[in-house]
PDB file of C-alpha atoms in Angstrom:
ATOM      1  CA  MET A  26      -0.001  -0.093  -0.006  1.00  0.00           C
ATOM      2  CA  LYS A  27       1.235   3.476  -0.811  1.00  0.00           C
ATOM      3  CA  THR A  28      -0.204   6.922   0.787  1.00  0.00           C
ATOM      4  CA  VAL A  29      -0.164   9.970  -1.235  1.00  0.00           C
ATOM      5  CA  GLU A  30      -1.706  13.159  -0.344  1.00  0.00           C
ATOM      6  CA  TRP A  31      -4.667  15.108  -2.179  1.00  0.00           C
ATOM      7  CA  ARG A  32      -6.395  18.072  -0.404  1.00  0.00           C
ATOM      8  CA  GLY A  33      -4.709  17.361   2.698  1.00  0.00           C
ATOM      9  CA  LYS A  34      -6.080  13.938   2.936  1.00  0.00           C
ATOM     10  CA  PRO A  35      -4.122  10.631   2.754  1.00  0.00           C
ATOM     11  CA  VAL A  36      -4.927   8.558  -0.435  1.00  0.00           C
ATOM     12  CA  TRP A  37      -4.233   4.889  -0.523  1.00  0.00           C
ATOM     13  CA  ILE A  38      -3.024   3.191  -3.626  1.00  0.00           C
ATOM     14  CA  ILE A  39      -3.398  -0.394  -3.249  1.00  0.00           C
ATOM     15  CA  HIS A  40      -2.280  -3.557  -5.571  1.00  0.00           C
ATOM     16  CA  ARG A  41      -4.803  -6.380  -5.310  1.00  0.00           C
ATOM     17  CA  SER A  42      -3.844  -9.859  -6.098  1.00  0.00           C
ATOM     18  CA  PRO A  43      -6.017 -12.374  -8.045  1.00  0.00           C
ATOM     19  CA  GLU A  44      -7.052 -13.994  -4.740  1.00  0.00           C
ATOM     20  CA  GLN A  45      -8.084 -10.586  -3.227  1.00  0.00           C
ATOM     21  CA  LEU A  46     -10.293  -9.818  -6.098  1.00  0.00           C
ATOM     22  CA  ALA A  47     -11.969 -13.103  -5.880  1.00  0.00           C
ATOM     23  CA  GLY A  48     -12.758 -12.601  -2.377  1.00  0.00           C
ATOM     24  CA  LEU A  49     -14.609  -9.140  -3.302  1.00  0.00           C
ATOM     25  CA  LYS A  50     -17.278 -11.267  -4.906  1.00  0.00           C
ATOM     26  CA  THR A  51     -18.208 -12.925  -2.006  1.00  0.00           C
ATOM     27  CA  GLN A  52     -18.691 -10.147   0.342  1.00  0.00           C
ATOM     28  CA  ASP A  53     -22.056  -8.405  -1.215  1.00  0.00           C
ATOM     29  CA  PRO A  54     -24.458  -9.865   1.114  1.00  0.00           C
ATOM     30  CA  LEU A  55     -22.457  -8.648   4.170  1.00  0.00           C
ATOM     31  CA  LEU A  56     -22.108  -4.969   2.836  1.00  0.00           C
ATOM     32  CA  ALA A  57     -24.389  -1.843   3.222  1.00  0.00           C
ATOM     33  CA  ASP A  58     -23.758  -0.593  -0.124  1.00  0.00           C
ATOM     34  CA  PRO A  59     -22.316  -3.323  -2.589  1.00  0.00           C
ATOM     35  CA  GLN A  60     -23.098  -1.761  -5.687  1.00  0.00           C
ATOM     36  CA  SER A  61     -21.643   1.776  -4.411  1.00  0.00           C
ATOM     37  CA  LYS A  62     -24.781   3.654  -5.416  1.00  0.00           C
ATOM     38  CA  ARG A  63     -25.063   6.240  -2.763  1.00  0.00           C
ATOM     39  CA  PRO A  64     -24.065   9.592  -4.282  1.00  0.00           C
ATOM     40  CA  GLY A  65     -20.917  11.508  -3.577  1.00  0.00           C
ATOM     41  CA  PHE A  66     -18.192   8.928  -2.901  1.00  0.00           C
ATOM     42  CA  THR A  67     -17.649   6.971  -5.986  1.00  0.00           C
ATOM     43  CA  PRO A  68     -16.876   8.515  -9.648  1.00  0.00           C
ATOM     44  CA  LYS A  69     -19.078   6.789 -12.550  1.00  0.00           C
ATOM     45  CA  TYR A  70     -15.759   5.079 -13.669  1.00  0.00           C
ATOM     46  CA  ALA A  71     -15.397   3.165 -10.239  1.00  0.00           C
ATOM     47  CA  GLU A  72     -19.346   2.079 -10.063  1.00  0.00           C
ATOM     48  CA  ASN A  73     -18.224  -1.448 -10.514  1.00  0.00           C
ATOM     49  CA  GLU A  74     -17.269  -4.630  -7.949  1.00  0.00           C
ATOM     50  CA  GLY A  75     -13.562  -3.341  -7.451  1.00  0.00           C
ATOM     51  CA  ARG A  76     -14.522   0.317  -7.402  1.00  0.00           C
ATOM     52  CA  SER A  77     -11.543   1.102  -9.480  1.00  0.00           C
ATOM     53  CA  ARG A  78     -10.463   1.758 -12.951  1.00  0.00           C
ATOM     54  CA  LYS A  79      -8.604  -0.999 -13.254  1.00  0.00           C
ATOM     55  CA  PRO A  80      -9.209  -4.220 -11.001  1.00  0.00           C
ATOM     56  CA  GLU A  81      -6.026  -4.732  -9.526  1.00  0.00           C
ATOM     57  CA  LEU A  82      -5.334  -1.164  -8.413  1.00  0.00           C
ATOM     58  CA  PHE A  83      -7.900   0.444  -5.905  1.00  0.00           C
ATOM     59  CA  VAL A  84      -7.519   4.228  -4.996  1.00  0.00           C
ATOM     60  CA  CYS A  85      -9.138   5.720  -2.140  1.00  0.00           C
ATOM     61  CA  VAL A  86      -9.196   8.209   0.558  1.00  0.00           C
ATOM     62  CA  GLY A  87      -8.152   6.660   3.813  1.00  0.00           C
ATOM     63  CA  ILE A  88     -10.614   8.682   5.914  1.00  0.00           C
ATOM     64  CA  CYS A  89     -13.563   6.671   7.751  1.00  0.00           C
ATOM     65  CA  THR A  90     -16.767   8.215   6.599  1.00  0.00           C
ATOM     66  CA  HIS A  91     -18.121   7.862  10.205  1.00  0.00           C
ATOM     67  CA  LEU A  92     -16.351  10.667  12.047  1.00  0.00           C
ATOM     68  CA  GLY A  93     -13.226  11.070   9.955  1.00  0.00           C
ATOM     69  CA  CYS A  94     -10.674   8.748  12.007  1.00  0.00           C
ATOM     70  CA  SER A  95      -8.142   6.713   9.850  1.00  0.00           C
ATOM     71  CA  PRO A  96      -8.868   3.143   9.280  1.00  0.00           C
ATOM     72  CA  THR A  97      -6.076   0.515   9.404  1.00  0.00           C
ATOM     73  CA  SER A  98      -5.198  -1.905   6.894  1.00  0.00           C
ATOM     74  CA  HIS A  99      -6.121  -5.549   7.664  1.00  0.00           C
ATOM     75  CA  PHE A 100      -5.272  -7.489   4.504  1.00  0.00           C
ATOM     76  CA  GLU A 101      -5.065 -10.999   6.133  1.00  0.00           C
ATOM     77  CA  LYS A 102      -8.115 -13.228   5.559  1.00  0.00           C
ATOM     78  CA  GLY A 103     -10.109 -14.337   8.677  1.00  0.00           C
ATOM     79  CA  GLY A 104      -8.255 -13.965  11.948  1.00  0.00           C
ATOM     80  CA  SER A 105      -9.753 -11.844  14.802  1.00  0.00           C
ATOM     81  CA  LEU A 106     -12.311 -10.203  12.172  1.00  0.00           C
ATOM     82  CA  GLY A 107     -13.996 -13.469  11.511  1.00  0.00           C
ATOM     83  CA  ALA A 108     -13.817 -16.462   8.969  1.00  0.00           C
ATOM     84  CA  ASP A 109     -15.765 -14.585   6.419  1.00  0.00           C
ATOM     85  CA  TRP A 110     -13.055 -11.770   6.463  1.00  0.00           C
ATOM     86  CA  GLN A 111     -11.599 -11.638   3.018  1.00  0.00           C
ATOM     87  CA  GLY A 112      -9.098  -8.468   4.109  1.00  0.00           C
ATOM     88  CA  GLY A 113      -9.914  -4.627   4.135  1.00  0.00           C
ATOM     89  CA  PHE A 114      -9.767  -2.044   6.409  1.00  0.00           C
ATOM     90  CA  LEU A 115     -10.554  -1.712  10.034  1.00  0.00           C
ATOM     91  CA  CYS A 116     -11.095   2.070  11.763  1.00  0.00           C
ATOM     92  CA  PRO A 117     -10.206   1.139  15.488  1.00  0.00           C
ATOM     93  CA  CYS A 118     -12.108   4.374  16.779  1.00  0.00           C
ATOM     94  CA  HIS A 119     -15.554   2.883  16.275  1.00  0.00           C
ATOM     95  CA  GLY A 120     -15.332  -0.312  14.894  1.00  0.00           C
ATOM     96  CA  SER A 121     -16.561   0.273  10.960  1.00  0.00           C
ATOM     97  CA  THR A 122     -14.964  -2.254   8.435  1.00  0.00           C
ATOM     98  CA  PHE A 123     -14.460  -2.056   4.803  1.00  0.00           C
ATOM     99  CA  ASP A 124     -13.343  -4.607   2.060  1.00  0.00           C
ATOM    100  CA  LEU A 125     -10.642  -4.233  -0.180  1.00  0.00           C
ATOM    101  CA  ALA A 126     -12.648  -2.115  -2.307  1.00  0.00           C
ATOM    102  CA  GLY A 127     -13.696   0.477   0.206  1.00  0.00           C
ATOM    103  CA  ARG A 128     -16.947  -0.900   0.836  1.00  0.00           C
ATOM    104  CA  VAL A 129     -18.506  -0.642   4.297  1.00  0.00           C
ATOM    105  CA  TYR A 130     -20.082  -3.571   5.814  1.00  0.00           C
ATOM    106  CA  LYS A 131     -23.894  -3.616   7.118  1.00  0.00           C
ATOM    107  CA  ASN A 132     -24.500  -2.677  10.684  1.00  0.00           C
ATOM    108  CA  LYS A 133     -21.310  -0.529  11.294  1.00  0.00           C
ATOM    109  CA  PRO A 134     -21.065   3.124  12.334  1.00  0.00           C
ATOM    110  CA  ALA A 135     -19.571   4.351   9.120  1.00  0.00           C
ATOM    111  CA  PRO A 136     -22.636   5.486   6.847  1.00  0.00           C
ATOM    112  CA  ASP A 137     -20.822   5.286   3.674  1.00  0.00           C
ATOM    113  CA  ASN A 138     -18.170   3.422   1.476  1.00  0.00           C
ATOM    114  CA  LEU A 139     -14.892   4.900   1.447  1.00  0.00           C
ATOM    115  CA  GLU A 140     -14.228   7.805  -1.098  1.00  0.00           C
ATOM    116  CA  VAL A 141     -12.721   7.171  -4.408  1.00  0.00           C
ATOM    117  CA  PRO A 142     -10.887  10.419  -5.282  1.00  0.00           C
ATOM    118  CA  PRO A 143     -10.818  11.710  -9.074  1.00  0.00           C
ATOM    119  CA  TYR A 144      -7.943   9.964 -10.633  1.00  0.00           C
ATOM    120  CA  GLN A 145      -6.473   8.974 -14.066  1.00  0.00           C
ATOM    121  CA  TYR A 146      -3.706   6.667 -15.483  1.00  0.00           C
ATOM    122  CA  LEU A 147      -0.898   9.071 -17.288  1.00  0.00           C
ATOM    123  CA  THR A 148       0.534   5.863 -18.555  1.00  0.00           C
ATOM    124  CA  ASP A 149      -0.436   2.133 -17.798  1.00  0.00           C
ATOM    125  CA  THR A 150       1.749   2.278 -14.474  1.00  0.00           C
ATOM    126  CA  ARG A 151       1.487   5.821 -13.569  1.00  0.00           C
ATOM    127  CA  ILE A 152      -1.649   7.570 -12.207  1.00  0.00           C
ATOM    128  CA  ILE A 153      -2.490  11.146 -11.246  1.00  0.00           C
ATOM    129  CA  VAL A 154      -4.825  11.761  -8.142  1.00  0.00           C
ATOM    130  CA  GLY A 155      -7.000  14.962  -8.279  1.00  0.00           C
ATOM    131  CA  VAL A 156      -7.892  14.907 -12.030  1.00  0.00           C
ATOM    132  CA  ASP A 157     -10.215  13.030 -14.060  1.00  0.00           C
ATOM    133  CA  GLU A 158     -12.704  13.519 -16.870  1.00  0.00           C
ATOM    134  CA  ASP A 159     -14.921  15.872 -14.787  1.00  0.00           C
ATOM    135  CA  ASN A 160     -12.139  17.488 -12.860  1.00  0.00           C
ATOM    136  CA  LYS A 161      -9.570  18.950 -15.330  1.00  0.00           C
ATOM    137  CA  ALA A 162      -6.239  20.158 -13.911  1.00  0.00           C
TER     138      ALA A 162
END
């Protein structure tokens, strides 16, 4: 996981393995907004299962949508977060959990998925955060 800054907020860039991507498919029944349809947190190009332009790369703002705390990464499957846990993020302050696409689990304090900031690819291996089709530099 790499962290950069956008508008004073931490932005996480995460490379997801094929196994982690497969785990996303199993989580929909456990999530509050699995299709990311609530307005304001997901650009159109990220309204997909991985909430990303390319499945293997996930970009999100690392701030919990509950009270603005910073979740921690828990990429390992299972463990203390339960047998169904496929990896993701835990907000230690109030217990909200998010999968590896930043989608919030049901019955947690966070009301929404983690925000996907505007971003686009400059090359196959380089992105720019803060600029997309609707937000030109």
